[in-house]
Tab-separated table of C-alpha atoms and ligand atoms in Angstrom:
chain	number	residue	atom	x	y	z
J	1	MET	CA	10.842	28.574	-24.770
J	2	ARG	CA	9.148	26.053	-22.473
J	3	ILE	CA	11.137	24.491	-19.695
J	4	THR	CA	10.935	21.007	-21.254
J	5	GLN	CA	12.356	22.414	-24.508
J	6	VAL	CA	15.172	24.115	-22.640
J	7	LEU	CA	15.940	20.852	-20.904
J	8	THR	CA	15.908	18.892	-24.175
J	9	HIS	CA	18.227	21.425	-25.796
J	10	CYS	CA	20.621	21.263	-22.856
J	11	ALA	CA	20.571	17.467	-22.973
J	12	LEU	CA	21.317	17.502	-26.722
J	13	LEU	CA	24.162	19.983	-26.323
J	14	GLY	CA	25.485	17.870	-23.473
J	15	THR	CA	25.544	14.772	-25.661
J	16	LEU	CA	27.406	16.590	-28.414
J	17	LEU	CA	29.940	18.431	-26.295
J	18	VAL	CA	30.713	16.197	-23.345
J	19	ALA	CA	33.757	13.900	-23.529
J	20	PRO	CA	33.007	10.147	-23.469
J	21	TRP	CA	34.453	9.560	-20.002
J	22	VAL	CA	32.216	12.303	-18.583
J	23	GLN	CA	29.208	10.667	-20.210
J	24	SER	CA	29.880	7.339	-18.553
J	25	GLN	CA	30.294	9.163	-15.252
J	26	ALA	CA	26.901	10.808	-15.831
J	27	GLN	CA	25.377	7.411	-16.553
J	28	GLU	CA	26.466	6.319	-13.091
J	29	ASP	CA	24.878	9.346	-11.411
J	30	ILE	CA	21.378	7.972	-11.368
J	31	LYS	CA	19.173	9.313	-8.630
J	32	ILE	CA	15.517	8.473	-8.041
J	33	GLY	CA	12.930	9.576	-5.491
J	34	PHE	CA	10.709	7.221	-3.495
J	35	ILE	CA	7.716	9.180	-2.172
J	36	VAL	CA	5.161	7.560	0.161
J	37	LYS	CA	1.901	8.787	1.650
J	38	LYS	CA	2.580	7.473	5.174
J	39	PRO	CA	6.317	7.438	5.878
J	40	GLU	CA	5.765	6.405	9.511
J	41	GLN	CA	3.848	3.190	8.668
J	42	ALA	CA	5.810	-0.067	8.847
J	43	TRP	CA	4.742	-1.108	5.332
J	44	PHE	CA	6.195	2.055	3.798
J	45	ILE	CA	9.313	2.098	5.980
J	46	ASN	CA	10.166	-1.363	4.700
J	47	GLU	CA	9.270	-0.541	1.103
J	48	GLN	CA	11.565	2.506	1.077
J	49	ARG	CA	14.359	0.592	2.793
J	50	ALA	CA	14.133	-2.150	0.161
J	51	ALA	CA	14.323	0.464	-2.629
J	52	SER	CA	17.525	1.882	-1.106
J	53	GLU	CA	18.977	-1.624	-0.915
J	54	MET	CA	18.306	-2.123	-4.605
J	55	GLY	CA	19.999	1.228	-5.243
J	56	ASN	CA	23.068	0.076	-3.326
J	57	LYS	CA	23.133	-3.143	-5.300
J	58	LEU	CA	22.813	-1.585	-8.758
J	59	GLY	CA	24.656	1.644	-7.976
J	60	PHE	CA	22.041	4.393	-7.899
J	61	GLU	CA	20.807	6.725	-5.187
J	62	VAL	CA	17.323	6.624	-3.685
J	63	VAL	CA	15.989	9.775	-2.015
J	64	ARG	CA	13.258	8.722	0.428
J	65	LEU	CA	10.554	11.309	0.943
J	66	GLY	CA	7.157	11.628	2.615
J	67	GLY	CA	4.181	13.055	0.731
J	68	GLU	CA	1.249	13.183	3.099
J	69	ASP	CA	-0.809	15.650	1.065
J	70	GLY	CA	-0.769	17.277	-2.367
J	71	GLN	CA	1.380	20.195	-1.286
J	72	ALA	CA	3.979	17.927	0.287
J	73	VAL	CA	4.126	15.745	-2.838
J	74	LEU	CA	4.673	18.718	-5.160
J	75	SER	CA	7.441	20.088	-2.922
J	76	ALA	CA	9.010	16.628	-2.834
J	77	ILE	CA	9.056	16.601	-6.657
J	78	ASP	CA	10.600	20.106	-6.750
J	79	ASN	CA	13.167	18.952	-4.241
J	80	LEU	CA	14.032	15.924	-6.412
J	81	TYR	CA	14.387	18.108	-9.485
J	82	ALA	CA	16.748	20.417	-7.597
J	83	GLN	CA	18.833	17.326	-6.809
J	84	ASN	CA	18.875	16.225	-10.486
J	85	ALA	CA	16.788	13.110	-9.935
J	86	GLN	CA	15.615	11.486	-13.161
J	87	GLY	CA	12.357	10.059	-11.827
J	88	PHE	CA	10.443	8.787	-8.834
J	89	VAL	CA	8.296	5.966	-7.496
J	90	ILE	CA	5.245	7.167	-5.587
J	91	CYS	CA	2.398	5.915	-3.411
J	92	PRO	CA	0.210	9.051	-3.514
J	93	PRO	CA	-1.757	10.368	-0.511
J	94	ASP	CA	-4.799	10.767	-2.766
J	95	VAL	CA	-5.074	8.889	-6.048
J	96	ARG	CA	-6.932	11.812	-7.657
J	97	LEU	CA	-3.736	13.865	-7.460
J	98	GLY	CA	-2.452	11.755	-10.368
J	99	PRO	CA	-2.976	14.340	-13.150
J	100	ALA	CA	-1.372	17.176	-11.111
J	101	ILE	CA	1.597	14.999	-10.154
J	102	MET	CA	2.118	13.882	-13.766
J	103	HIS	CA	1.919	17.472	-14.979
J	104	ARG	CA	4.715	18.496	-12.643
J	105	ALA	CA	6.802	15.401	-13.458
J	106	ARG	CA	6.508	16.043	-17.215
J	107	GLN	CA	7.638	19.653	-16.778
J	108	TYR	CA	10.809	18.245	-15.248
J	109	ASP	CA	11.108	15.382	-17.712
J	110	MET	CA	10.961	12.845	-14.896
J	111	LYS	CA	9.793	9.256	-15.219
J	112	VAL	CA	7.122	8.064	-12.790
J	113	ILE	CA	5.991	4.671	-11.477
J	114	THR	CA	3.163	4.287	-8.968
J	115	VAL	CA	3.329	1.695	-6.219
J	116	ASP	CA	0.427	0.373	-4.079
J	117	ASP	CA	-2.175	3.032	-4.974
J	118	GLN	CA	-2.754	3.706	-8.677
J	119	PHE	CA	-3.505	7.224	-9.984
J	120	VAL	CA	-7.003	7.909	-11.280
J	121	THR	CA	-8.380	10.544	-13.661
J	122	ALA	CA	-10.871	13.203	-12.572
J	123	ASP	CA	-13.707	10.746	-13.304
J	124	GLY	CA	-12.135	7.947	-11.298
J	125	GLN	CA	-10.639	5.807	-14.107
J	126	PRO	CA	-7.160	4.326	-13.560
J	127	ILE	CA	-4.412	6.277	-15.343
J	128	GLU	CA	-3.006	3.406	-17.352
J	129	ASP	CA	-0.069	5.075	-19.041
J	130	VAL	CA	1.788	5.402	-15.738
J	131	PRO	CA	3.330	1.990	-14.929
J	132	HIS	CA	1.935	0.566	-11.699
J	133	LEU	CA	2.829	-2.201	-9.258
J	134	GLY	CA	0.380	-3.113	-6.519
J	135	MET	CA	-1.391	-5.978	-4.897
J	136	SER	CA	-4.175	-7.846	-6.575
J	137	GLY	CA	-6.859	-6.231	-4.416
J	138	THR	CA	-9.748	-8.547	-5.213
J	139	LYS	CA	-7.783	-11.790	-4.805
J	140	ILE	CA	-6.147	-10.703	-1.591
J	141	GLY	CA	-9.481	-9.492	-0.255
J	142	GLN	CA	-10.964	-12.899	-1.069
J	143	GLN	CA	-8.157	-14.572	0.892
J	144	VAL	CA	-9.064	-12.392	3.870
J	145	GLY	CA	-12.713	-13.468	3.643
J	146	GLU	CA	-11.765	-17.138	3.292
J	147	ALA	CA	-9.506	-16.985	6.342
J	148	ILE	CA	-12.353	-15.463	8.362
J	149	VAL	CA	-14.784	-18.173	7.241
J	150	VAL	CA	-12.382	-21.002	8.168
J	151	GLU	CA	-11.675	-19.525	11.593
J	152	MET	CA	-15.403	-18.997	12.295
J	153	LYS	CA	-15.905	-22.730	11.630
J	154	THR	CA	-12.925	-23.663	13.808
J	155	ARG	CA	-14.448	-21.686	16.663
J	156	GLY	CA	-17.853	-23.259	15.999
J	157	TRP	CA	-19.696	-19.940	15.778
J	158	ASP	CA	-23.372	-19.853	14.888
J	159	PRO	CA	-23.637	-17.395	11.929
J	160	LYS	CA	-26.837	-15.973	13.448
J	161	GLU	CA	-24.773	-14.556	16.286
J	162	VAL	CA	-22.007	-13.048	14.161
J	163	ALA	CA	-21.711	-9.549	12.669
J	164	ALA	CA	-19.060	-8.242	10.291
J	165	LEU	CA	-17.352	-4.889	10.661
J	166	ARG	CA	-16.257	-3.771	7.219
J	167	ILE	CA	-13.960	-0.785	7.679
J	168	SER	CA	-14.304	0.854	4.295
J	169	ASN	CA	-12.504	3.545	2.328
J	170	ASN	CA	-14.492	4.285	-0.794
J	171	GLU	CA	-12.148	7.004	-2.054
J	172	LEU	CA	-9.386	4.516	-2.735
J	173	PRO	CA	-10.006	1.934	-5.501
J	174	THR	CA	-7.551	-0.627	-4.085
J	175	ALA	CA	-9.384	-0.399	-0.747
J	176	VAL	CA	-12.743	-0.998	-2.411
J	177	GLU	CA	-11.353	-4.003	-4.311
J	178	ARG	CA	-9.902	-5.520	-1.160
J	179	THR	CA	-12.986	-5.129	1.040
J	180	ASP	CA	-15.310	-6.182	-1.812
J	181	GLY	CA	-13.177	-9.306	-2.292
J	182	ALA	CA	-13.519	-10.183	1.395
J	183	THR	CA	-17.273	-9.551	1.316
J	184	GLN	CA	-17.611	-11.861	-1.722
J	185	SER	CA	-15.941	-14.726	0.148
J	186	LEU	CA	-18.149	-14.242	3.202
J	187	LEU	CA	-21.327	-14.185	1.114
J	188	ALA	CA	-20.212	-17.227	-0.905
J	189	ALA	CA	-19.876	-19.119	2.379
J	190	GLY	CA	-23.431	-18.146	3.377
J	191	PHE	CA	-22.632	-15.232	5.701
J	192	PRO	CA	-25.852	-13.178	6.081
J	193	GLU	CA	-25.560	-9.960	4.076
J	194	ASP	CA	-27.616	-7.973	6.549
J	195	HIS	CA	-25.064	-8.733	9.276
J	196	ILE	CA	-22.355	-6.750	7.456
J	197	PHE	CA	-21.940	-3.171	8.703
J	198	ASP	CA	-19.827	-0.455	7.118
J	199	ALA	CA	-17.506	1.751	9.159
J	200	PRO	CA	-16.188	4.360	6.706
J	201	GLN	CA	-12.739	5.623	7.663
J	202	GLN	CA	-11.288	9.009	6.664
J	203	ASN	CA	-7.758	7.729	6.181
J	204	THR	CA	-5.889	4.416	5.956
J	205	ASP	CA	-4.516	4.229	9.498
J	206	THR	CA	-5.329	2.794	12.923
J	207	SER	CA	-6.782	5.899	14.524
J	208	SER	CA	-9.209	6.653	11.696
J	209	ALA	CA	-10.366	3.013	11.777
J	210	PHE	CA	-10.805	3.110	15.543
J	211	SER	CA	-13.001	6.217	15.271
J	212	ALA	CA	-15.028	4.659	12.475
J	213	ALA	CA	-15.514	1.323	14.269
J	214	SER	CA	-16.553	2.429	17.773
J	215	PRO	CA	-20.026	3.808	16.954
J	216	VAL	CA	-20.865	0.828	14.710
J	217	LEU	CA	-20.173	-1.639	17.532
J	218	ALA	CA	-22.309	0.396	19.896
J	219	GLN	CA	-25.205	0.497	17.421
J	220	HIS	CA	-25.283	-3.289	17.043
J	221	SER	CA	-24.792	-4.523	20.566
J	222	ASP	CA	-27.039	-7.567	20.000
J	223	TYR	CA	-24.312	-9.674	18.322
J	224	LYS	CA	-22.162	-12.066	20.311
J	225	HIS	CA	-19.207	-12.315	17.907
J	226	TRP	CA	-17.578	-9.956	15.399
J	227	VAL	CA	-15.384	-10.423	12.350
J	228	ILE	CA	-13.374	-7.441	11.103
J	229	TYR	CA	-11.780	-6.614	7.765
J	230	ALA	CA	-10.415	-3.516	6.013
J	231	LEU	CA	-7.909	-2.464	3.366
J	232	ASN	CA	-4.902	-3.047	5.640
J	233	GLU	CA	-3.871	-4.439	9.003
J	234	GLU	CA	-3.407	-0.996	10.545
J	235	SER	CA	-7.120	-0.399	10.019
J	236	VAL	CA	-8.140	-3.867	11.251
J	237	LEU	CA	-6.061	-3.164	14.367
J	238	GLY	CA	-8.085	0.027	14.868
J	239	GLY	CA	-11.235	-2.111	14.726
J	240	VAL	CA	-9.799	-4.677	17.143
J	241	ARG	CA	-8.817	-1.933	19.615
J	242	ALA	CA	-12.389	-0.616	19.390
J	243	THR	CA	-13.809	-4.070	20.276
J	244	GLU	CA	-11.472	-4.225	23.287
J	245	GLN	CA	-12.587	-0.812	24.448
J	246	TYR	CA	-16.178	-1.890	23.949
J	247	GLY	CA	-15.550	-4.866	26.244
J	248	LEU	CA	-15.542	-7.788	23.788
J	249	ASP	CA	-13.336	-10.768	24.581
J	250	ALA	CA	-10.513	-11.652	22.146
J	251	GLN	CA	-12.186	-15.062	21.657
J	252	ASP	CA	-15.251	-13.306	20.224
J	253	VAL	CA	-13.375	-11.349	17.572
J	254	ILE	CA	-11.713	-12.453	14.328
J	255	GLY	CA	-9.854	-9.610	12.627
J	256	VAL	CA	-7.916	-10.363	9.451
J	257	GLY	CA	-5.751	-7.678	7.897
J	258	ILE	CA	-3.570	-7.193	4.836
J	259	ASN	CA	0.158	-6.221	4.614
J	260	GLY	CA	2.260	-8.356	6.966
J	261	SER	CA	4.399	-5.573	8.309
J	262	GLY	CA	5.795	-4.532	11.666
J	263	ALA	CA	2.307	-3.651	12.951
J	264	ALA	CA	1.244	-7.295	12.620
J	265	PHE	CA	4.522	-8.672	13.996
J	266	ALA	CA	4.096	-6.580	17.143
J	267	GLU	CA	0.563	-7.879	17.586
J	268	PHE	CA	1.548	-11.534	17.096
J	269	SER	CA	4.393	-11.082	19.584
J	270	ARG	CA	2.078	-10.150	22.447
J	271	GLU	CA	1.928	-12.666	25.227
J	272	LYS	CA	-1.795	-13.357	24.818
J	273	PRO	CA	-3.694	-13.613	21.502
J	274	THR	CA	-5.920	-10.650	20.658
J	275	GLY	CA	-8.850	-10.352	18.261
J	276	PHE	CA	-6.312	-9.784	15.482
J	277	PHE	CA	-6.324	-13.329	14.138
J	278	GLY	CA	-4.201	-12.933	11.028
J	279	THR	CA	-3.161	-10.891	8.039
J	280	VAL	CA	-2.578	-11.616	4.371
J	281	ALA	CA	1.084	-10.784	3.975
J	282	VAL	CA	2.433	-9.284	0.780
J	283	SER	CA	6.090	-8.528	0.292
J	284	SER	CA	6.649	-4.808	0.795
J	285	THR	CA	10.307	-5.702	0.261
J	286	MET	CA	9.509	-6.916	-3.239
J	287	HIS	CA	7.295	-3.859	-3.958
J	288	GLY	CA	10.129	-1.499	-2.991
J	289	ARG	CA	12.885	-3.393	-4.758
J	290	GLN	CA	11.017	-4.138	-7.947
J	291	THR	CA	9.688	-0.635	-8.552
J	292	ALA	CA	13.097	0.934	-7.885
J	293	GLU	CA	14.760	-1.545	-10.228
J	294	ASN	CA	12.139	-1.007	-12.945
J	295	LEU	CA	12.605	2.743	-12.766
J	296	TYR	CA	16.375	2.406	-12.925
J	297	TYR	CA	16.285	0.320	-16.119
J	298	TRP	CA	13.691	2.656	-17.627
J	299	ILE	CA	16.010	5.620	-17.024
J	300	THR	CA	19.258	3.942	-18.056
J	301	GLU	CA	18.145	1.580	-20.838
J	302	GLY	CA	14.778	2.948	-21.920
J	303	LYS	CA	13.061	-0.285	-20.829
J	304	VAL	CA	9.453	0.752	-20.147
J	305	PRO	CA	8.024	-1.213	-17.169
J	306	LYS	CA	4.901	-3.357	-17.490
J	307	ALA	CA	1.731	-1.242	-17.342
J	308	ASN	CA	0.365	-3.146	-14.367
J	309	THR	CA	1.976	-5.730	-12.099
J	310	GLU	CA	-0.247	-7.463	-9.545
J	311	THR	CA	1.290	-9.152	-6.519
J	312	ALA	CA	-0.066	-12.022	-4.385
J	313	GLY	CA	-0.280	-12.750	-0.651
J	314	THR	CA	0.048	-15.472	2.005
J	315	LEU	CA	-1.999	-15.831	5.177
J	316	MET	CA	0.075	-15.076	8.256
J	317	THR	CA	-1.178	-15.933	11.762
J	318	ARG	CA	0.255	-16.086	15.259
J	319	ASP	CA	1.349	-19.664	14.486
J	320	ASN	CA	3.324	-19.159	11.281
J	321	TRP	CA	4.205	-15.477	11.136
J	322	GLN	CA	7.934	-15.876	11.605
J	323	ALA	CA	8.212	-18.462	8.811
J	324	VAL	CA	6.092	-16.397	6.383
J	325	ARG	CA	8.057	-13.289	7.253
J	326	LYS	CA	11.266	-15.067	6.354
J	327	ALA	CA	9.871	-16.550	3.157
J	328	LEU	CA	8.756	-13.110	1.946
J	329	GLY	CA	12.041	-11.452	2.882
J	330	LEU	CA	10.376	-9.110	5.364
H	401	GLA	C1	-2.324	0.893	0.473
H	401	GLA	C2	-2.492	0.805	1.975
H	401	GLA	C3	-1.188	0.348	2.626
H	401	GLA	C4	-0.715	-0.924	1.965
H	401	GLA	C5	-0.519	-0.700	0.510
H	401	GLA	C6	-0.059	-1.979	-0.126
H	401	GLA	O1	-1.499	1.964	0.156
H	401	GLA	O2	-2.858	2.056	2.511
H	401	GLA	O3	-1.366	0.105	3.983
H	401	GLA	O4	-1.695	-1.921	2.140
H	401	GLA	O5	-1.741	-0.277	-0.080
H	401	GLA	O6	-0.276	-2.065	-1.492
């Protein structure tokens, strides 16, 4: 007999044999996992914290786990099963792990919701039967591009003297959407296409962006000013740090990120402005809360979450960051 059948039989027997008061007790024992690819990043710390808060509010337990590669994710799922969790929310370390993760989850009869990065099939198509909540990559990317264009005008830069550093991550669809969105806005405003240079990063963090950016700056030393964009603010910060190391002045750099997490707050709190001009903030609090809540009602009431929820963002700069932070509950 397959494990899923054994589990179904046990569940059926349980329903028939268990006294009503025990059943209502069981109903209260809801436990979910919240697995993230980068547990040390401010975005994910806040997202997991918000999920736990929702658990406290509605009366379920959230087990917060890191899953930095495929092996770690599968052990996290085994660990959750051993703790009788009924499902998990996950931001996977590699979206192509989707089929393997779903296979394991189905063996354990667990419900799954993806957050931030959506699973894809072997040929790169989104796996649409796993409910997903993430940012609207294209729109938020466009906001990044628009913010860059406005700030270039404010500084009175001559487009001939400006280059763009596009820190790219082509393995991750949400990253492609975001950087493509930003590129679209730049081109629509007349930014010269041949001034846009790709710096492909191996990961989605500051150090991989720094390594990707440094050689690109060195190869194009003839530009006076640089604009920088990427899938998130951690990566834009890597690009900004590379411009500093290269010797560019903060006034000659406009970096605009995405997230609006502790990494950006720390940067805006520095005494002097840096090349990190702003970031499009999205509520990681809402991402964490909403996905945890959706999973809870799916488990307890059979309410299947929406297939795809897209969230929006607000530009946050050194001038308004505290107000935006408050408004988004960050
Ligand atoms: C991706 C990025 C994170 C964050 C989330 C938000 O996972 O790597 O930094 O931007 O998306 O959706």
